[in-house]
Amino acid sequence: MQDVAALAGVSMATVSRVLSGHPDVSPETRDAVQRIVRQYGFSKNRSAGALSAGKTSLVGLTLPRIDAPYFAAILDSATEALYEQDLRVVLCPTHHEHEREIVLLERLMHGMTAGALLVMPHESNEELRTLQNHGYPFVVVDPLRSVADGIPCVSPNHYIGAVAATEHLIDLGHRRIAAIKGYDGWLATEERLTGFRSTLLGAGIAPDPRLEVSSDYGIERGREAALLLFNQPEPPTAIFGFNDNIAIGAMIAARERGLRVPEDVSIVGFDDVVGARTAFPPLTTVRQPLAEMGRIAVDLLTRLLDGKPLDAVRVELQSKLVVRESTAPA
Amino acid sequence: MQDVAALAGVSMATVSRVLSGHPDVSPETRDAVQRIVRQYGFSKNRSAGALSAGKTSLVGLTLPRIDAPYFAAILDSATEALYEQDLRVVLCPTHHEHEREIVLLERLMHGMTAGALLVMPHESNEELRTLQNHGYPFVVVDPLRSVADGIPCVSPNHYIGAVAATEHLIDLGHRRIAAIKGYDGWLATEERLTGFRSTLLGAGIAPDPRLEVSSDYGIERGREAALLLFNQPEPPTAIFGFNDNIAIGAMIAARERGLRVPEDVSIVGFDDVVGARTAFPPLTTVRQPLAEMGRIAVDLLTRLLDGKPLDAVRVELQSKLVVRESTAPA
DNA sequence: CTGTTAGCGCCTTCAA
DNA sequence: TTGAAGGCGCTAACAG
C-alpha cells in the first residue's frame, strides 16, 4: 500500500480511504489512486484490514452436513445472500457433533469471523446465551430444539405443514394413516407429530400408536420403518414421512412389497428437496422455503453486524403442500 | 494475550509459543500458561496471527454450485480433510461465472487464505499460470478444460468410465446405443464422448450422429434430449447419459412415453451421485471417486502449503461401473 | 528455555 | 481534504 501511495503521490491514509470507499477524498485524488491501484493490480491485505479495523468480511456457518439436499439448499441461498453483501462464508460442518460445534465456534468468534449463522445447532440455550453475551452476533436457522427468547432465529412452521399434509390424506379418504417420524426430541419431529395427531383427532380419527414409527430422517431407515408398517396385520393406506428422505425410502419399501404408489398406498413427504420432483412417482410433499430461510437469516445477521436493531428476533416461515403423484384416493 | 502472560508470570512470546504448540517450552511453564488460558477462556485472535505469521488457517474453495450432489460430495470430503488439518474452508460458489471467479480469487489470495482448491474452474491456463507465478498455492479439481503441465490437478478418468458404460451396454446385446452428452467443449463431455465412440467402433458399430444429442447436464434437458431420441423413427434401445442427472431425466422421459426401463430401454448414467441408488429403477452408472478426489486435492494442497514437493502434480482417478437395475439385455 | 525487540499491513483519530 | 503517528494482537528472530 505504501508503494501505491508513493506512486500516486499521496499518503497511505489516503489510499486506505480510497480503497475503503471513504467519502472525504477529492475526485482527482481518488482517480489518481485508483489508476495506480488498477495499473499495478494492487489489492489490500484482508488479514491486516481485519486486525486493524477489528472486523472481518467473513461469516461463519455451521451446519450438520453439506451433502444433504436440505442443508445444501439453505447453505446455497445463505452464501449467495452473503456474497451480495460482499461477505464470504467460512464453512463448518459439524456432523451433528456438539463438541465440534463448540470448538468451531470458539475459533470463529475470535477474530476470524464477524458473526455466524448456526444451522440446526446442538447448542443449549445457555451456550447460545453465553455466545450472545460475548457480543458475538449470530442467527440460529431451523433450530434443533426450541430456542430461548431474545435469540435471533428463523425457523419453518412445522406444525402448519404437518396439518396440511395430514389433511390432504384425510381429504383423499384415508383413515389408516401412518407417520414415520424423525429423531425424537427434535423440534421438527415433535411439532410435525403434534400437527399430525391433532389433525387426525380433528377428523375424528384416533391416533394409533402402532402407526407411528421412528426413523433418523434418512432414506434407509425410512425404508425399514415402512417395511415395519407394511408387515402389520392392518397396514396403513397412507404414510406421512416426516421428510422427503423418509418418503422416498417408503416408496422403495412399497415397491419391494409389490405395492403400487399411489394406487395401493399414498405417500407424502416433507421439505420438497430437489429429489422430490424427480422421484418416481413425483412426491407429494410440504414445501419448505429453504432458500428464503437462508436469505432471511442473512438479513438478520447483517442487521446485527451493522448494529441495527432487529424488527423481529424470531421469524417463522410458512410452508405449503405441493400435490404431485404419490397420493391418491384411498 | 498480554494479560495471560502477566497472570502466568511469563512473556507474551512464551504464551504465543504455548498456544502455537511450539516445542521449546518447559513442561512447567506450559502447564502454567495453559491453566490461565483455560481459566480465562482465552483464545488468540486469528486475524492478528494471520497478519503476523503471514499465513492463515483458511483455504478458499471455488466451485460452480453447492446444491448439486456432484459438487456437494467433493465439497464435503474436501472440507472434512481440511478440518483434520485444522484448516477451514472459505466457500466461493461461482455459478459458472468466470468473472466472479476472478474477483473471488483476487480476494482470496490477498491475505485472506493460505491457498485454494479450484473445482471445475473456468480460468484459462494463462490465468492459472499467473496465479501460480504470484506464489499462490492452489489445486485444480476436475478441470473443465484440459489443464497445462505443471499445474497441480486431480481429475477423474472420463474415458475409462465411458468405455466401461458403453461396453456394458454392448455386452447386453444393444446395438442402437444413444448418447446424451453434456456441454460441448467440456473435458468431461469430450473424453466421455471419445470413450463412447471408440468403444462402439471397437465392437464394429458405426457411431450414428443422430444418436448423439446434447444437454446441459441437468435433469430437464436430459429429459428433453431423451424425448428427441424416442421420437426418432428408429429409437435407440439403450441410452448412455453423460451424468446421472441426464440419465434420471431420460428415465422420466421413458415413463412419459410409456417405455419401461430396463425392459424397453436400458439407461446408464455417470457419476453415481447419491440419488442414483434411490432412483427408480436404481440406476446403473459409472462411479466417480468424488470423496477421494476431494481428499487427494487437499493432500496436494497441504503439501504445497508446507512447501513440500509434490510427488505428482497430476493425479488421475479411476472410475468403475456399478451395475444396478436400469440396464438389461436388448 | 525464555524475554526483548521489531515489525506484519492497514485503519483511524488528530492536526494541519 | 490530506498527512503523520500510533496501535490492532500476535509472531519470529535474536539474545541471553
XYZ file of C-alpha atoms in Angstrom, chain A residues 27-215:
189
model
C -12.305 13.219 -7.119
C -8.882 13.926 -8.596
C -7.027 12.245 -5.785
C -9.397 9.345 -5.929
C -8.874 8.889 -9.647
C -5.146 9.111 -9.353
C -5.063 6.459 -6.671
C -7.462 4.207 -8.476
C -5.397 4.389 -11.615
C -2.293 3.230 -9.814
C -4.239 0.550 -7.996
C -5.597 -0.859 -11.224
C -2.355 -0.499 -13.043
C -0.408 -2.493 -10.501
C -3.244 -4.823 -9.646
C -2.954 -3.902 -6.002
C -5.375 -5.326 -3.518
C -5.333 -4.774 0.174
C -4.397 -7.468 2.594
C -7.539 -8.761 4.261
C -5.881 -10.034 7.390
C -4.292 -6.697 8.076
C -7.551 -4.930 7.426
C -9.368 -7.284 9.716
C -6.883 -6.823 12.505
C -6.754 -3.096 12.198
C -10.422 -2.394 11.743
C -11.385 -5.057 14.208
C -13.776 -6.726 11.831
C -13.615 -9.174 9.000
C -15.662 -9.795 5.905
C -16.086 -13.421 6.872
C -19.114 -15.056 8.375
C -19.119 -18.494 9.933
C -21.766 -21.012 9.001
C -22.166 -24.191 10.983
C -24.446 -26.936 9.765
C -24.814 -30.671 10.333
C -23.744 -31.735 6.872
C -23.308 -30.448 3.373
C -24.256 -33.416 1.279
C -27.891 -33.454 2.277
C -30.057 -31.540 -0.200
C -31.922 -29.938 2.657
C -28.866 -28.252 4.115
C -27.279 -27.657 0.758
C -30.288 -25.560 -0.200
C -30.011 -23.389 2.889
C -26.267 -23.107 2.510
C -26.603 -22.150 -1.106
C -29.043 -19.319 -0.564
C -27.250 -18.011 2.508
C -23.908 -17.977 0.726
C -25.417 -16.145 -2.186
C -27.102 -13.548 0.004
C -23.877 -13.044 1.901
C -21.955 -12.684 -1.337
C -24.218 -9.819 -2.285
C -23.113 -8.061 0.888
C -19.524 -8.773 -0.022
C -19.326 -11.241 2.804
C -17.692 -14.644 2.489
C -18.655 -17.856 4.248
C -16.413 -19.977 6.426
C -17.922 -23.410 6.188
C -18.167 -25.548 9.304
C -19.881 -28.921 9.042
C -20.461 -30.429 12.462
C -21.767 -33.904 11.659
C -24.175 -33.274 14.492
C -21.293 -33.381 16.951
C -21.862 -30.910 19.708
C -18.219 -30.983 20.689
C -17.140 -29.972 17.247
C -19.597 -27.125 17.188
C -18.123 -25.722 20.346
C -14.583 -25.908 19.074
C -15.530 -24.384 15.761
C -17.486 -21.545 17.259
C -14.711 -20.784 19.645
C -12.376 -20.350 16.723
C -14.845 -18.483 14.621
C -15.580 -15.856 17.169
C -12.010 -14.909 17.937
C -11.124 -12.521 15.198
C -11.801 -14.875 12.357
C -15.378 -14.019 11.525
C -17.693 -11.103 12.078
C -20.597 -13.295 13.035
C -22.215 -16.612 12.278
C -25.213 -18.487 11.024
C -25.924 -21.592 13.072
C -27.974 -24.084 11.137
C -29.658 -26.636 13.360
C -27.204 -26.220 16.212
C -26.939 -28.628 19.110
C -26.002 -25.788 21.427
C -28.102 -25.403 24.517
C -29.866 -22.153 25.199
C -27.333 -21.368 27.898
C -24.492 -21.829 25.467
C -26.172 -19.616 22.936
C -26.806 -17.019 25.581
C -23.161 -17.081 26.541
C -22.156 -16.554 22.949
C -24.511 -13.637 22.830
C -23.098 -12.137 25.999
C -19.668 -12.307 24.436
C -21.047 -9.869 21.908
C -20.699 -12.299 19.043
C -23.507 -11.781 16.514
C -25.259 -14.883 15.247
C -28.578 -16.146 13.966
C -29.974 -19.611 14.532
C -31.540 -21.254 11.499
C -34.026 -24.091 11.803
C -33.308 -24.823 15.469
C -32.984 -28.392 16.579
C -34.731 -27.605 19.809
C -36.829 -24.747 20.986
C -34.774 -21.586 21.223
C -34.988 -19.121 24.102
C -36.479 -15.676 23.686
C -34.139 -12.983 22.570
C -32.010 -15.267 20.456
C -32.316 -14.356 16.776
C -33.769 -17.275 14.964
C -35.521 -18.164 11.738
C -37.471 -21.361 11.557
C -40.083 -23.111 9.481
C -43.536 -23.676 10.855
C -43.524 -27.432 11.182
C -46.981 -27.635 12.649
C -48.846 -25.993 9.790
C -47.055 -28.130 7.230
C -47.894 -31.323 9.060
C -51.513 -30.282 9.294
C -51.630 -29.634 5.558
C -50.089 -32.995 4.749
C -52.402 -34.877 7.054
C -55.498 -33.038 5.887
C -54.609 -33.824 2.320
C -54.537 -37.522 3.121
C -57.777 -37.335 5.056
C -59.439 -35.441 2.233
C -58.482 -38.264 -0.079
C -60.476 -40.590 2.138
C -57.658 -42.236 4.036
C -58.350 -43.333 7.609
C -55.445 -45.592 8.420
C -52.694 -43.041 8.130
C -49.236 -43.823 9.406
C -46.460 -41.450 10.331
C -42.775 -42.200 10.000
C -41.133 -39.790 12.385
C -37.599 -38.471 12.554
C -35.382 -38.295 15.625
C -37.325 -37.984 18.843
C -36.821 -34.757 20.701
C -36.088 -32.662 17.662
C -38.327 -29.677 17.321
C -39.168 -30.651 13.754
C -40.234 -34.114 14.820
C -42.295 -33.042 17.784
C -44.128 -30.226 16.058
C -44.861 -32.259 12.983
C -46.119 -35.024 15.186
C -48.385 -32.644 17.055
C -49.758 -31.358 13.786
C -50.301 -34.883 12.543
C -52.088 -36.107 15.643
C -54.271 -33.094 16.172
C -55.426 -33.157 12.574
C -56.311 -36.822 12.876
C -58.205 -36.070 16.059
C -59.969 -33.161 14.393
C -61.227 -35.547 11.744
C -62.458 -37.978 14.316
C -59.645 -40.451 13.807
C -57.963 -41.737 16.951
C -54.175 -41.714 16.534
C -52.973 -45.299 16.593
C -49.570 -45.711 18.246
C -48.833 -48.718 16.065
C -48.985 -46.406 13.081
C -46.307 -44.101 14.433
C -42.794 -45.374 13.852
C -39.445 -43.667 14.133
C -36.537 -43.168 11.807
